[in-house]
Amino acid sequence: MKYKSQTLKSINSRLFNSLVIVVLLVFASGSVYAADDKKTHNKAQQELNKGNFEQAEVLYQEILSKDGKDLKAHIGLGLVYLKKRNLSGAFEIGIKALELDKKNARVRAIVGTALLRSGYIERAIEQLVYSLQLNQRDDLALAASAEIDLYESRTSDAYGKLKLATDIRPSEGDYWLVLARAASRQELFKEASEALRQFLQNSPKTDIDRRARIEGVIKFYTYLGNTHLYQIRGKSSSIPLDIKLRRPYLEVKVNGKETLKFVIDTGAGLCVISPEAAAKIGVKEIARGGEARAVGGDGAFQIIYGLIDEMQLGDIKVSLIPTYIRKVHTLSSSNPEVVADGYLGLSLLGNFLMTMDYKANQLQLVLPEEEKAKELVSNPPANSTVVPFRTTESGLISVESKINDEVMLNFIFDSGATSSVISHDIVDTQKWQ
């Protein structure tokens, strides 16, 4: 019996030691996996910071293939998709992350930002407000909320949020870019130029043309300094329009020298003047950098900035108007009636309450503080339709329109366009043929 007892003890001891070894191996294996995941997380974050979004996406997908409940990887992948403008991907990964943690401020911010960039403003606001209720210092929610403030002309509110967002995360280049827009709208050009320098310092070096454009803007803002633009003399004016091929043309006396023909173009931010017209009136190049997209010609133009001393719009004179100097494409170069010297953009026209009467061929400009303007806003003409609008990050007019009584889309209100346009992506998504 004694021998049997000793044998049982020996067997039990060996089993216990084996169990300990197995448990230790399991723990050791788990530690190795955890260490590997941490390394992969760190590597993915580094690639994201460098702007290597494809590599970052692969690494986050690798983590999620091993652990589909890794919230940190969901958040990282959502940020990658936002950077890549894969908005549906950012939204979908954000919804999956909310199943893991409904009260995560960063996840709400990712979902809200994806909705915002997709044009679903009201739904975006709900997510961003909730995010900031959960964490009032979530920098992504602050920056996205500031974009909405800019859309709805609350520039000072946007400026305050962006100052906080850049303070919380100064390494995020995109925040500095939006801060520059908010500062420039308040004519804080020196601060705007510094914000753009911070953008260049903290953004990936991969987008060469975009960086060239920013360099050009910095030079232009540095030249402007604390200049007060669009100085207006006169309160209201009624000016004849010339409608040709569904485009509104206006004759404008420029720099007190020449009367030039401009298209009224609400689809343009800055004014545009052709090199030939610029030479006539003495507008010189101030700065240049990169290329911008344009309709007509080869689809792009080199960005060259100038400054027009004065434009006379009927009884109104406006001084110090920034402009692009570039070739102006016309609808028919063989018809001199539709050859334009430039475009009047919203940066100029937005200073007035503007009425274009296509039937009467008349343009009316009134300063917003005038009683005539206030009366028109409070008592619009009979049989008129009032359509609310927002402004885009570039200051263009964005109008919500429902298509087929079911799909709500955002359109740019563009008086310089001769036909309506809808993106291929929307057509494909809605399966319209």
Short mmCIF file of N, CA, C and O in Angstrom, two decimals, residues 227-272:
data_model
loop_
_atom_site.label_atom_id
_atom_site.label_comp_id
_atom_site.label_asym_id
_atom_site.label_seq_id
_atom_site.Cartn_x
_atom_site.Cartn_y
_atom_site.Cartn_z
N THR A 227 -4.11 93.24 -44.90
CA THR A 227 -4.91 94.03 -45.85
C THR A 227 -6.40 93.75 -45.67
O THR A 227 -6.81 92.59 -45.52
N HIS A 228 -7.19 94.81 -45.70
CA HIS A 228 -8.64 94.67 -45.67
C HIS A 228 -9.13 94.62 -47.11
O HIS A 228 -9.06 95.61 -47.84
N LEU A 229 -9.62 93.46 -47.54
CA LEU A 229 -10.05 93.27 -48.92
C LEU A 229 -11.51 93.69 -49.11
O LEU A 229 -12.24 93.92 -48.15
N TYR A 230 -11.90 93.79 -50.37
CA TYR A 230 -13.29 94.07 -50.76
C TYR A 230 -13.85 95.30 -50.04
O TYR A 230 -14.89 95.26 -49.38
N GLN A 231 -13.14 96.40 -50.14
CA GLN A 231 -13.61 97.67 -49.57
C GLN A 231 -14.67 98.25 -50.51
O GLN A 231 -14.41 98.47 -51.70
N ILE A 232 -15.86 98.50 -49.97
CA ILE A 232 -17.03 98.83 -50.79
C ILE A 232 -17.45 100.28 -50.59
O ILE A 232 -17.57 100.76 -49.46
N ARG A 233 -17.70 100.95 -51.72
CA ARG A 233 -18.29 102.29 -51.71
C ARG A 233 -19.58 102.24 -52.53
O ARG A 233 -19.57 101.78 -53.68
N GLY A 234 -20.66 102.71 -51.93
CA GLY A 234 -21.97 102.59 -52.57
C GLY A 234 -22.80 101.57 -51.82
O GLY A 234 -22.26 100.67 -51.17
N LYS A 235 -24.12 101.71 -51.90
CA LYS A 235 -25.01 100.86 -51.10
C LYS A 235 -25.80 99.87 -51.94
O LYS A 235 -26.10 98.77 -51.49
N SER A 236 -26.18 100.27 -53.14
CA SER A 236 -26.96 99.38 -54.00
C SER A 236 -26.76 99.77 -55.45
O SER A 236 -26.34 100.88 -55.76
N SER A 237 -27.06 98.81 -56.33
CA SER A 237 -26.90 99.07 -57.75
C SER A 237 -27.75 98.11 -58.55
O SER A 237 -27.89 96.93 -58.19
N SER A 238 -28.33 98.60 -59.61
CA SER A 238 -29.08 97.76 -60.55
C SER A 238 -28.38 97.85 -61.91
O SER A 238 -28.19 98.94 -62.45
N ILE A 239 -27.96 96.69 -62.44
CA ILE A 239 -27.07 96.67 -63.61
C ILE A 239 -27.66 95.76 -64.68
O ILE A 239 -28.12 94.65 -64.37
N PRO A 240 -27.62 96.16 -65.95
CA PRO A 240 -28.12 95.31 -67.02
C PRO A 240 -27.27 94.04 -67.18
O PRO A 240 -26.04 94.08 -67.08
N LEU A 241 -27.96 92.93 -67.39
CA LEU A 241 -27.30 91.66 -67.67
C LEU A 241 -27.44 91.33 -69.14
O LEU A 241 -28.42 91.72 -69.79
N ASP A 242 -26.49 90.57 -69.65
CA ASP A 242 -26.57 90.07 -71.02
C ASP A 242 -26.54 88.54 -70.95
O ASP A 242 -25.50 87.96 -70.61
N ILE A 243 -27.66 87.89 -71.21
CA ILE A 243 -27.75 86.43 -71.12
C ILE A 243 -27.46 85.85 -72.50
O ILE A 243 -28.20 86.08 -73.45
N LYS A 244 -26.37 85.09 -72.59
CA LYS A 244 -25.99 84.45 -73.83
C LYS A 244 -25.72 82.97 -73.57
O LYS A 244 -24.91 82.62 -72.70
N LEU A 245 -26.41 82.12 -74.35
CA LEU A 245 -26.24 80.67 -74.19
C LEU A 245 -26.39 80.24 -72.73
O LEU A 245 -25.61 79.45 -72.20
N ARG A 246 -27.41 80.82 -72.08
CA ARG A 246 -27.78 80.52 -70.69
C ARG A 246 -26.73 80.97 -69.66
O ARG A 246 -26.75 80.54 -68.52
N ARG A 247 -25.81 81.83 -70.07
CA ARG A 247 -24.80 82.36 -69.16
C ARG A 247 -25.01 83.86 -68.96
O ARG A 247 -25.22 84.59 -69.93
N PRO A 248 -24.94 84.35 -67.70
CA PRO A 248 -25.10 85.79 -67.45
C PRO A 248 -23.77 86.54 -67.56
O PRO A 248 -22.80 86.23 -66.87
N TYR A 249 -23.74 87.55 -68.44
CA TYR A 249 -22.55 88.37 -68.66
C TYR A 249 -22.81 89.78 -68.12
O TYR A 249 -23.93 90.28 -68.17
N LEU A 250 -21.73 90.40 -67.62
CA LEU A 250 -21.84 91.73 -67.03
C LEU A 250 -20.62 92.56 -67.44
O LEU A 250 -19.48 92.08 -67.40
N GLU A 251 -20.87 93.81 -67.84
CA GLU A 251 -19.76 94.71 -68.16
C GLU A 251 -19.32 95.45 -66.90
O GLU A 251 -20.15 96.00 -66.17
N VAL A 252 -18.00 95.42 -66.64
CA VAL A 252 -17.44 96.00 -65.41
C VAL A 252 -16.27 96.90 -65.78
O VAL A 252 -15.38 96.50 -66.55
N LYS A 253 -16.25 98.11 -65.22
CA LYS A 253 -15.09 98.98 -65.40
C LYS A 253 -14.04 98.62 -64.35
O LYS A 253 -14.32 98.60 -63.15
N VAL A 254 -12.84 98.32 -64.81
CA VAL A 254 -11.79 97.80 -63.93
C VAL A 254 -10.61 98.76 -63.86
O VAL A 254 -10.11 99.23 -64.90
N ASN A 255 -10.19 99.06 -62.63
CA ASN A 255 -9.04 99.94 -62.37
C ASN A 255 -9.19 101.31 -63.04
O ASN A 255 -8.18 101.97 -63.35
N GLY A 256 -10.44 101.70 -63.28
CA GLY A 256 -10.70 103.00 -63.88
C GLY A 256 -10.21 103.14 -65.29
O GLY A 256 -10.16 104.25 -65.84
N LYS A 257 -9.83 102.02 -65.93
CA LYS A 257 -9.22 102.09 -67.26
C LYS A 257 -10.07 101.46 -68.35
O LYS A 257 -10.39 102.08 -69.35
N GLU A 258 -10.41 100.19 -68.16
CA GLU A 258 -11.05 99.42 -69.22
C GLU A 258 -12.40 98.87 -68.76
O GLU A 258 -12.56 98.51 -67.59
N THR A 259 -13.33 98.79 -69.69
CA THR A 259 -14.59 98.09 -69.43
C THR A 259 -14.45 96.67 -69.98
O THR A 259 -14.24 96.48 -71.19
N LEU A 260 -14.53 95.70 -69.09
CA LEU A 260 -14.33 94.29 -69.45
C LEU A 260 -15.62 93.51 -69.25
O LEU A 260 -16.50 93.91 -68.49
N LYS A 261 -15.69 92.36 -69.93
CA LYS A 261 -16.88 91.52 -69.85
C LYS A 261 -16.59 90.31 -68.94
O LYS A 261 -15.63 89.56 -69.20
N PHE A 262 -17.42 90.14 -67.90
CA PHE A 262 -17.25 89.04 -66.96
C PHE A 262 -18.50 88.16 -66.94
O PHE A 262 -19.62 88.66 -67.09
N VAL A 263 -18.28 86.86 -66.72
CA VAL A 263 -19.39 85.94 -66.44
C VAL A 263 -19.66 85.97 -64.94
O VAL A 263 -18.72 85.92 -64.13
N ILE A 264 -20.92 86.09 -64.55
CA ILE A 264 -21.29 85.98 -63.13
C ILE A 264 -21.29 84.50 -62.79
O ILE A 264 -22.14 83.74 -63.26
N ASP A 265 -20.33 84.08 -61.99
CA ASP A 265 -20.08 82.66 -61.77
C ASP A 265 -20.12 82.31 -60.29
O ASP A 265 -19.11 82.41 -59.58
N THR A 266 -21.28 81.87 -59.81
CA THR A 266 -21.40 81.47 -58.40
C THR A 266 -20.74 80.12 -58.14
O THR A 266 -20.69 79.67 -57.00
N GLY A 267 -20.26 79.47 -59.20
CA GLY A 267 -19.50 78.23 -59.02
C GLY A 267 -18.01 78.47 -58.87
O GLY A 267 -17.23 77.52 -58.81
N ALA A 268 -17.61 79.74 -58.79
CA ALA A 268 -16.20 80.09 -58.59
C ALA A 268 -16.03 80.76 -57.24
O ALA A 268 -16.90 81.51 -56.80
N GLY A 269 -14.92 80.49 -56.57
CA GLY A 269 -14.62 81.16 -55.31
C GLY A 269 -14.03 82.52 -55.58
O GLY A 269 -14.69 83.55 -55.47
N LEU A 270 -12.76 82.54 -55.99
CA LEU A 270 -12.11 83.80 -56.37
C LEU A 270 -12.55 84.25 -57.76
O LEU A 270 -13.02 83.44 -58.57
N CYS A 271 -12.39 85.53 -58.02
CA CYS A 271 -12.57 86.05 -59.37
C CYS A 271 -11.44 85.53 -60.26
O CYS A 271 -10.39 85.11 -59.78
N VAL A 272 -11.69 85.57 -61.56
CA VAL A 272 -10.70 85.14 -62.55
C VAL A 272 -10.59 86.21 -63.61
O VAL A 272 -11.60 86.80 -64.03
#
